[in-house]
Amino acid sequence: MTNDAMTNDVQIYPFRIEVPQADLDDLRARLARTRWPDQLKDVGWDYGIPLDYLSELAEYWRTRYDWREHERELNAFPQFTTTIQGQRVHFLHVRSPEPDAVPLVMTHGWPGSVVEFTKVIAPLTDPRAHGGDPADAFHLVLPTIPGYGFSGPTSEPGWNVARIALAWDELMARLGYERYGAQGGDWGSSISRELGVSVPGHVIGVHLNMLLPSGGLDLPDLTDVEKRRLDRMRQFRTTGMGYGAIQSTRPQTLAYALTDSPAGQLAWIVEKFRDWTDGDLPEDAVDRDQMLTNVTLYWLTGTAGSSARLYLEAARSGAWGPPAQSTVPTGVAVFPHEIAPPVRRFAEQSNNIVHWSEFDRGGHFAAMEEPDLLVSDVRQFFRLLR
């Protein structure tokens, strides 16, 4: 893999993914030697990802999945690296053929990567070629969060949401974009929203496909829809936050297992694709190879631990506390199988909501599950601001 030296210069370097064959051979060999645990009978997914499902998926990964095919697909997008505050930052920069396109920085989350966005890049940058209005075009900047993928690992503490947002603003400035939009889900939602809080003069608007409830949760006049959504959040905090508790307190301990065992890394990520998507199995909601490309990226870059560190950094910086007020125009796309679909009147307490869409399908990984819906909603929101 080619990359720039870890310096403090402001140069931007071309980047191309070139995984050594030895790394792919090692992955297959490790999968072949997996030491599988036992499992209780007839418990399904109730205790975690089932053995029969994971072992079949691991065998598919070992024998049928073709990294080189997806490496070529990723390399079809212009990629670069630069160094910001001593940290390498990898990003895709896909300019639109439309000269008046709006610059838009889109940020992934965990357990995602820039792989999430491969289905939305073309229609967002070149709507004319995809049945859309050329006036809706964007110049896309898709950075990899520090500690993740080819931006990893981080080399010092302190890479929290606020610091990443400022790094993104610096990146956009280096690319010549003084004013731009921001979009994201999961950590990308937090980072995009933070851009609007930290540098509102640079951000024309923020579009989010995840916004966790905050404030007003105990109001006495909750509607049935609001009650269901808040109950979903409470259930998630009770039964679905184990991964977050570990990653926000002991990411280094977790890293040894996930960095040594591809089956472990696969289970850790794929379980979330099942829990957070709109389907009985992950493949019901997302393309299996796209999901495995995402997992493979974590494995090949050895960033299970450094990506998890963002949870600890967020906890220590208070990022999960009451949100700061954002005055930047904000749009929210609500997908029903999100971890916790937001409630508009709660969102309006700390955000300048000017656009709100509710969909009848889709979940946490919107760009992978429902790319057409996400593209359409991003276009609609930014029409208000062009």
JSON list of C-alpha atoms in Angstrom, two decimals, residues 221-384:
[
{"chain": "A", "resi": 221, "resn": "ASP", "atom": "CA", "xyz": [-47.28, 13.82, 26.63]},
{"chain": "A", "resi": 222, "resn": "LEU", "atom": "CA", "xyz": [-45.41, 11.32, 24.48]},
{"chain": "A", "resi": 223, "resn": "THR", "atom": "CA", "xyz": [-47.19, 10.05, 21.38]},
{"chain": "A", "resi": 224, "resn": "ASP", "atom": "CA", "xyz": [-47.35, 6.33, 20.64]},
{"chain": "A", "resi": 225, "resn": "VAL", "atom": "CA", "xyz": [-44.65, 6.70, 17.98]},
{"chain": "A", "resi": 226, "resn": "GLU", "atom": "CA", "xyz": [-42.40, 8.61, 20.38]},
{"chain": "A", "resi": 227, "resn": "LYS", "atom": "CA", "xyz": [-42.93, 5.98, 23.08]},
{"chain": "A", "resi": 228, "resn": "ARG", "atom": "CA", "xyz": [-41.99, 3.17, 20.69]},
{"chain": "A", "resi": 229, "resn": "ARG", "atom": "CA", "xyz": [-38.85, 4.95, 19.57]},
{"chain": "A", "resi": 230, "resn": "LEU", "atom": "CA", "xyz": [-37.72, 5.75, 23.08]},
{"chain": "A", "resi": 231, "resn": "ASP", "atom": "CA", "xyz": [-38.47, 2.19, 24.18]},
{"chain": "A", "resi": 232, "resn": "ARG", "atom": "CA", "xyz": [-36.26, 1.01, 21.32]},
{"chain": "A", "resi": 233, "resn": "MET", "atom": "CA", "xyz": [-33.46, 3.23, 22.60]},
{"chain": "A", "resi": 234, "resn": "ARG", "atom": "CA", "xyz": [-33.87, 1.94, 26.16]},
{"chain": "A", "resi": 235, "resn": "GLN", "atom": "CA", "xyz": [-33.82, -1.65, 24.90]},
{"chain": "A", "resi": 236, "resn": "PHE", "atom": "CA", "xyz": [-30.65, -0.94, 22.92]},
{"chain": "A", "resi": 237, "resn": "ARG", "atom": "CA", "xyz": [-28.97, 0.53, 25.97]},
{"chain": "A", "resi": 238, "resn": "THR", "atom": "CA", "xyz": [-29.98, -2.53, 28.01]},
{"chain": "A", "resi": 239, "resn": "THR", "atom": "CA", "xyz": [-29.21, -5.38, 25.61]},
{"chain": "A", "resi": 240, "resn": "GLY", "atom": "CA", "xyz": [-27.28, -3.97, 22.66]},
{"chain": "A", "resi": 241, "resn": "MET", "atom": "CA", "xyz": [-24.52, -1.80, 24.13]},
{"chain": "A", "resi": 242, "resn": "GLY", "atom": "CA", "xyz": [-22.07, -4.51, 25.23]},
{"chain": "A", "resi": 243, "resn": "TYR", "atom": "CA", "xyz": [-19.74, -3.77, 22.33]},
{"chain": "A", "resi": 244, "resn": "GLY", "atom": "CA", "xyz": [-19.79, -0.07, 23.20]},
{"chain": "A", "resi": 245, "resn": "ALA", "atom": "CA", "xyz": [-19.02, -0.69, 26.87]},
{"chain": "A", "resi": 246, "resn": "ILE", "atom": "CA", "xyz": [-15.95, -2.72, 25.91]},
{"chain": "A", "resi": 247, "resn": "GLN", "atom": "CA", "xyz": [-14.72, -0.34, 23.20]},
{"chain": "A", "resi": 248, "resn": "SER", "atom": "CA", "xyz": [-15.16, 2.73, 25.40]},
{"chain": "A", "resi": 249, "resn": "THR", "atom": "CA", "xyz": [-13.28, 1.21, 28.35]},
{"chain": "A", "resi": 250, "resn": "ARG", "atom": "CA", "xyz": [-10.88, -1.55, 27.18]},
{"chain": "A", "resi": 251, "resn": "PRO", "atom": "CA", "xyz": [-10.22, -1.21, 23.43]},
{"chain": "A", "resi": 252, "resn": "GLN", "atom": "CA", "xyz": [-6.65, -2.44, 23.76]},
{"chain": "A", "resi": 253, "resn": "THR", "atom": "CA", "xyz": [-7.69, -5.70, 25.42]},
{"chain": "A", "resi": 254, "resn": "LEU", "atom": "CA", "xyz": [-10.25, -6.33, 22.70]},
{"chain": "A", "resi": 255, "resn": "ALA", "atom": "CA", "xyz": [-7.66, -5.61, 20.01]},
{"chain": "A", "resi": 256, "resn": "TYR", "atom": "CA", "xyz": [-5.61, -8.72, 20.71]},
{"chain": "A", "resi": 257, "resn": "ALA", "atom": "CA", "xyz": [-8.47, -11.08, 19.91]},
{"chain": "A", "resi": 258, "resn": "LEU", "atom": "CA", "xyz": [-9.77, -9.25, 16.85]},
{"chain": "A", "resi": 259, "resn": "THR", "atom": "CA", "xyz": [-6.33, -8.58, 15.36]},
{"chain": "A", "resi": 260, "resn": "ASP", "atom": "CA", "xyz": [-5.30, -12.23, 15.73]},
{"chain": "A", "resi": 261, "resn": "SER", "atom": "CA", "xyz": [-8.50, -13.97, 14.62]},
{"chain": "A", "resi": 262, "resn": "PRO", "atom": "CA", "xyz": [-10.27, -13.11, 11.36]},
{"chain": "A", "resi": 263, "resn": "ALA", "atom": "CA", "xyz": [-13.24, -15.21, 12.49]},
{"chain": "A", "resi": 264, "resn": "GLY", "atom": "CA", "xyz": [-13.41, -13.07, 15.63]},
{"chain": "A", "resi": 265, "resn": "GLN", "atom": "CA", "xyz": [-13.22, -9.86, 13.61]},
{"chain": "A", "resi": 266, "resn": "LEU", "atom": "CA", "xyz": [-15.91, -11.19, 11.29]},
{"chain": "A", "resi": 267, "resn": "ALA", "atom": "CA", "xyz": [-18.25, -12.06, 14.16]},
{"chain": "A", "resi": 268, "resn": "TRP", "atom": "CA", "xyz": [-17.69, -8.72, 15.92]},
{"chain": "A", "resi": 269, "resn": "ILE", "atom": "CA", "xyz": [-18.72, -6.73, 12.86]},
{"chain": "A", "resi": 270, "resn": "VAL", "atom": "CA", "xyz": [-21.30, -8.93, 11.15]},
{"chain": "A", "resi": 271, "resn": "GLU", "atom": "CA", "xyz": [-23.43, -9.23, 14.29]},
{"chain": "A", "resi": 272, "resn": "LYS", "atom": "CA", "xyz": [-24.04, -5.48, 14.00]},
{"chain": "A", "resi": 273, "resn": "PHE", "atom": "CA", "xyz": [-25.03, -5.81, 10.38]},
{"chain": "A", "resi": 274, "resn": "ARG", "atom": "CA", "xyz": [-27.69, -8.25, 11.51]},
{"chain": "A", "resi": 275, "resn": "ASP", "atom": "CA", "xyz": [-28.90, -6.26, 14.53]},
{"chain": "A", "resi": 276, "resn": "TRP", "atom": "CA", "xyz": [-28.94, -2.85, 12.87]},
{"chain": "A", "resi": 277, "resn": "THR", "atom": "CA", "xyz": [-30.32, -3.59, 9.42]},
{"chain": "A", "resi": 278, "resn": "ASP", "atom": "CA", "xyz": [-33.75, -4.22, 7.93]},
{"chain": "A", "resi": 279, "resn": "GLY", "atom": "CA", "xyz": [-33.67, -7.99, 7.48]},
{"chain": "A", "resi": 280, "resn": "ASP", "atom": "CA", "xyz": [-33.59, -11.33, 9.28]},
{"chain": "A", "resi": 281, "resn": "LEU", "atom": "CA", "xyz": [-30.02, -11.91, 8.06]},
{"chain": "A", "resi": 282, "resn": "PRO", "atom": "CA", "xyz": [-27.38, -9.35, 7.06]},
{"chain": "A", "resi": 283, "resn": "GLU", "atom": "CA", "xyz": [-27.60, -10.47, 3.43]},
{"chain": "A", "resi": 284, "resn": "ASP", "atom": "CA", "xyz": [-31.29, -9.58, 3.42]},
{"chain": "A", "resi": 285, "resn": "ALA", "atom": "CA", "xyz": [-30.30, -5.94, 3.77]},
{"chain": "A", "resi": 286, "resn": "VAL", "atom": "CA", "xyz": [-26.81, -5.51, 2.31]},
{"chain": "A", "resi": 287, "resn": "ASP", "atom": "CA", "xyz": [-24.75, -7.14, -0.41]},
{"chain": "A", "resi": 288, "resn": "ARG", "atom": "CA", "xyz": [-22.69, -9.96, 1.14]},
{"chain": "A", "resi": 289, "resn": "ASP", "atom": "CA", "xyz": [-19.51, -9.10, -0.76]},
{"chain": "A", "resi": 290, "resn": "GLN", "atom": "CA", "xyz": [-19.79, -5.41, 0.10]},
{"chain": "A", "resi": 291, "resn": "MET", "atom": "CA", "xyz": [-20.13, -6.34, 3.77]},
{"chain": "A", "resi": 292, "resn": "LEU", "atom": "CA", "xyz": [-17.12, -8.67, 3.53]},
{"chain": "A", "resi": 293, "resn": "THR", "atom": "CA", "xyz": [-15.07, -5.98, 1.77]},
{"chain": "A", "resi": 294, "resn": "ASN", "atom": "CA", "xyz": [-15.77, -3.76, 4.75]},
{"chain": "A", "resi": 295, "resn": "VAL", "atom": "CA", "xyz": [-14.70, -6.51, 7.19]},
{"chain": "A", "resi": 296, "resn": "THR", "atom": "CA", "xyz": [-11.62, -7.33, 5.12]},
{"chain": "A", "resi": 297, "resn": "LEU", "atom": "CA", "xyz": [-10.55, -3.70, 5.24]},
{"chain": "A", "resi": 298, "resn": "TYR", "atom": "CA", "xyz": [-10.53, -3.81, 9.05]},
{"chain": "A", "resi": 299, "resn": "TRP", "atom": "CA", "xyz": [-8.58, -7.09, 8.97]},
{"chain": "A", "resi": 300, "resn": "LEU", "atom": "CA", "xyz": [-5.95, -6.11, 6.41]},
{"chain": "A", "resi": 301, "resn": "THR", "atom": "CA", "xyz": [-5.21, -2.78, 8.09]},
{"chain": "A", "resi": 302, "resn": "GLY", "atom": "CA", "xyz": [-5.15, -4.26, 11.59]},
{"chain": "A", "resi": 303, "resn": "THR", "atom": "CA", "xyz": [-7.35, -1.46, 12.90]},
{"chain": "A", "resi": 304, "resn": "ALA", "atom": "CA", "xyz": [-9.79, -3.32, 15.14]},
{"chain": "A", "resi": 305, "resn": "GLY", "atom": "CA", "xyz": [-8.23, -1.75, 18.22]},
{"chain": "A", "resi": 306, "resn": "SER", "atom": "CA", "xyz": [-7.44, 1.71, 16.90]},
{"chain": "A", "resi": 307, "resn": "SER", "atom": "CA", "xyz": [-10.95, 2.11, 15.47]},
{"chain": "A", "resi": 308, "resn": "ALA", "atom": "CA", "xyz": [-12.43, 1.07, 18.83]},
{"chain": "A", "resi": 309, "resn": "ARG", "atom": "CA", "xyz": [-10.38, 3.77, 20.57]},
{"chain": "A", "resi": 310, "resn": "LEU", "atom": "CA", "xyz": [-12.77, 6.40, 19.24]},
{"chain": "A", "resi": 311, "resn": "TYR", "atom": "CA", "xyz": [-15.35, 5.12, 21.74]},
{"chain": "A", "resi": 312, "resn": "LEU", "atom": "CA", "xyz": [-12.98, 5.70, 24.65]},
{"chain": "A", "resi": 313, "resn": "GLU", "atom": "CA", "xyz": [-11.97, 9.11, 23.33]},
{"chain": "A", "resi": 314, "resn": "ALA", "atom": "CA", "xyz": [-15.62, 10.07, 22.96]},
{"chain": "A", "resi": 315, "resn": "ALA", "atom": "CA", "xyz": [-16.45, 8.93, 26.48]},
{"chain": "A", "resi": 316, "resn": "ARG", "atom": "CA", "xyz": [-13.54, 10.86, 27.99]},
{"chain": "A", "resi": 317, "resn": "SER", "atom": "CA", "xyz": [-14.33, 14.03, 26.05]},
{"chain": "A", "resi": 318, "resn": "GLY", "atom": "CA", "xyz": [-18.00, 14.03, 27.04]},
{"chain": "A", "resi": 319, "resn": "ALA", "atom": "CA", "xyz": [-19.22, 13.56, 23.46]},
{"chain": "A", "resi": 320, "resn": "TRP", "atom": "CA", "xyz": [-22.15, 11.47, 24.70]},
{"chain": "A", "resi": 321, "resn": "GLY", "atom": "CA", "xyz": [-23.40, 14.16, 27.03]},
{"chain": "A", "resi": 322, "resn": "PRO", "atom": "CA", "xyz": [-26.02, 16.83, 26.26]},
{"chain": "A", "resi": 323, "resn": "PRO", "atom": "CA", "xyz": [-25.39, 18.09, 22.72]},
{"chain": "A", "resi": 324, "resn": "ALA", "atom": "CA", "xyz": [-24.23, 21.61, 22.00]},
{"chain": "A", "resi": 325, "resn": "GLN", "atom": "CA", "xyz": [-26.70, 23.82, 20.19]},
{"chain": "A", "resi": 326, "resn": "SER", "atom": "CA", "xyz": [-26.34, 23.74, 16.40]},
{"chain": "A", "resi": 327, "resn": "THR", "atom": "CA", "xyz": [-27.64, 26.64, 14.34]},
{"chain": "A", "resi": 328, "resn": "VAL", "atom": "CA", "xyz": [-26.63, 25.24, 10.96]},
{"chain": "A", "resi": 329, "resn": "PRO", "atom": "CA", "xyz": [-29.54, 24.07, 8.76]},
{"chain": "A", "resi": 330, "resn": "THR", "atom": "CA", "xyz": [-29.97, 20.37, 9.46]},
{"chain": "A", "resi": 331, "resn": "GLY", "atom": "CA", "xyz": [-31.77, 17.60, 7.61]},
{"chain": "A", "resi": 332, "resn": "VAL", "atom": "CA", "xyz": [-32.58, 14.19, 9.07]},
{"chain": "A", "resi": 333, "resn": "ALA", "atom": "CA", "xyz": [-33.43, 10.99, 7.20]},
{"chain": "A", "resi": 334, "resn": "VAL", "atom": "CA", "xyz": [-35.18, 8.51, 9.51]},
{"chain": "A", "resi": 335, "resn": "PHE", "atom": "CA", "xyz": [-34.86, 4.83, 8.62]},
{"chain": "A", "resi": 336, "resn": "PRO", "atom": "CA", "xyz": [-37.13, 2.57, 10.70]},
{"chain": "A", "resi": 337, "resn": "HIS", "atom": "CA", "xyz": [-34.53, -0.08, 11.58]},
{"chain": "A", "resi": 338, "resn": "GLU", "atom": "CA", "xyz": [-31.98, 2.44, 12.81]},
{"chain": "A", "resi": 339, "resn": "ILE", "atom": "CA", "xyz": [-30.54, 1.67, 16.26]},
{"chain": "A", "resi": 340, "resn": "ALA", "atom": "CA", "xyz": [-32.93, 4.25, 17.69]},
{"chain": "A", "resi": 341, "resn": "PRO", "atom": "CA", "xyz": [-34.97, 6.27, 15.19]},
{"chain": "A", "resi": 342, "resn": "PRO", "atom": "CA", "xyz": [-35.02, 9.91, 16.34]},
{"chain": "A", "resi": 343, "resn": "VAL", "atom": "CA", "xyz": [-38.01, 11.96, 17.46]},
{"chain": "A", "resi": 344, "resn": "ARG", "atom": "CA", "xyz": [-38.34, 15.30, 15.70]},
{"chain": "A", "resi": 345, "resn": "ARG", "atom": "CA", "xyz": [-39.44, 17.47, 18.61]},
{"chain": "A", "resi": 346, "resn": "PHE", "atom": "CA", "xyz": [-36.52, 16.21, 20.69]},
{"chain": "A", "resi": 347, "resn": "ALA", "atom": "CA", "xyz": [-34.12, 16.79, 17.80]},
{"chain": "A", "resi": 348, "resn": "GLU", "atom": "CA", "xyz": [-35.38, 20.35, 17.45]},
{"chain": "A", "resi": 349, "resn": "GLN", "atom": "CA", "xyz": [-34.27, 21.16, 20.99]},
{"chain": "A", "resi": 350, "resn": "SER", "atom": "CA", "xyz": [-30.62, 21.28, 19.93]},
{"chain": "A", "resi": 351, "resn": "ASN", "atom": "CA", "xyz": [-30.69, 21.37, 16.11]},
{"chain": "A", "resi": 352, "resn": "ASN", "atom": "CA", "xyz": [-31.97, 23.76, 13.45]},
{"chain": "A", "resi": 353, "resn": "ILE", "atom": "CA", "xyz": [-34.15, 21.19, 11.69]},
{"chain": "A", "resi": 354, "resn": "VAL", "atom": "CA", "xyz": [-35.27, 22.38, 8.25]},
{"chain": "A", "resi": 355, "resn": "HIS", "atom": "CA", "xyz": [-35.81, 18.99, 6.59]},
{"chain": "A", "resi": 356, "resn": "TRP", "atom": "CA", "xyz": [-37.17, 15.74, 8.02]},
{"chain": "A", "resi": 357, "resn": "SER", "atom": "CA", "xyz": [-37.90, 12.53, 6.10]},
{"chain": "A", "resi": 358, "resn": "GLU", "atom": "CA", "xyz": [-39.37, 9.26, 7.37]},
{"chain": "A", "resi": 359, "resn": "PHE", "atom": "CA", "xyz": [-38.94, 6.07, 5.34]},
{"chain": "A", "resi": 360, "resn": "ASP", "atom": "CA", "xyz": [-40.72, 2.73, 5.57]},
{"chain": "A", "resi": 361, "resn": "ARG", "atom": "CA", "xyz": [-37.63, 0.58, 5.09]},
{"chain": "A", "resi": 362, "resn": "GLY", "atom": "CA", "xyz": [-33.90, 0.61, 5.77]},
{"chain": "A", "resi": 363, "resn": "GLY", "atom": "CA", "xyz": [-31.68, 0.71, 8.79]},
{"chain": "A", "resi": 364, "resn": "HIS", "atom": "CA", "xyz": [-28.35, 1.87, 10.17]},
{"chain": "A", "resi": 365, "resn": "PHE", "atom": "CA", "xyz": [-26.23, 1.35, 7.04]},
{"chain": "A", "resi": 366, "resn": "ALA", "atom": "CA", "xyz": [-28.41, 3.52, 4.80]},
{"chain": "A", "resi": 367, "resn": "ALA", "atom": "CA", "xyz": [-25.89, 4.01, 1.99]},
{"chain": "A", "resi": 368, "resn": "MET", "atom": "CA", "xyz": [-25.54, 0.22, 1.67]},
{"chain": "A", "resi": 369, "resn": "GLU", "atom": "CA", "xyz": [-29.15, -0.82, 2.37]},
{"chain": "A", "resi": 370, "resn": "GLU", "atom": "CA", "xyz": [-31.13, 1.88, 0.58]},
{"chain": "A", "resi": 371, "resn": "PRO", "atom": "CA", "xyz": [-28.72, 3.92, -1.54]},
{"chain": "A", "resi": 372, "resn": "ASP", "atom": "CA", "xyz": [-31.47, 5.33, -3.78]},
{"chain": "A", "resi": 373, "resn": "LEU", "atom": "CA", "xyz": [-33.47, 6.62, -0.80]},
{"chain": "A", "resi": 374, "resn": "LEU", "atom": "CA", "xyz": [-30.40, 8.20, 0.77]},
{"chain": "A", "resi": 375, "resn": "VAL", "atom": "CA", "xyz": [-29.28, 9.83, -2.48]},
{"chain": "A", "resi": 376, "resn": "SER", "atom": "CA", "xyz": [-32.74, 11.26, -3.08]},
{"chain": "A", "resi": 377, "resn": "ASP", "atom": "CA", "xyz": [-32.97, 12.66, 0.44]},
{"chain": "A", "resi": 378, "resn": "VAL", "atom": "CA", "xyz": [-29.51, 14.24, 0.34]},
{"chain": "A", "resi": 379, "resn": "ARG", "atom": "CA", "xyz": [-30.43, 15.90, -2.94]},
{"chain": "A", "resi": 380, "resn": "GLN", "atom": "CA", "xyz": [-33.72, 17.20, -1.57]},
{"chain": "A", "resi": 381, "resn": "PHE", "atom": "CA", "xyz": [-32.14, 18.66, 1.54]},
{"chain": "A", "resi": 382, "resn": "PHE", "atom": "CA", "xyz": [-29.32, 20.50, -0.21]},
{"chain": "A", "resi": 383, "resn": "ARG", "atom": "CA", "xyz": [-31.71, 21.95, -2.80]},
{"chain": "A", "resi": 384, "resn": "LEU", "atom": "CA", "xyz": [-32.89, 24.16, 0.03]}
]
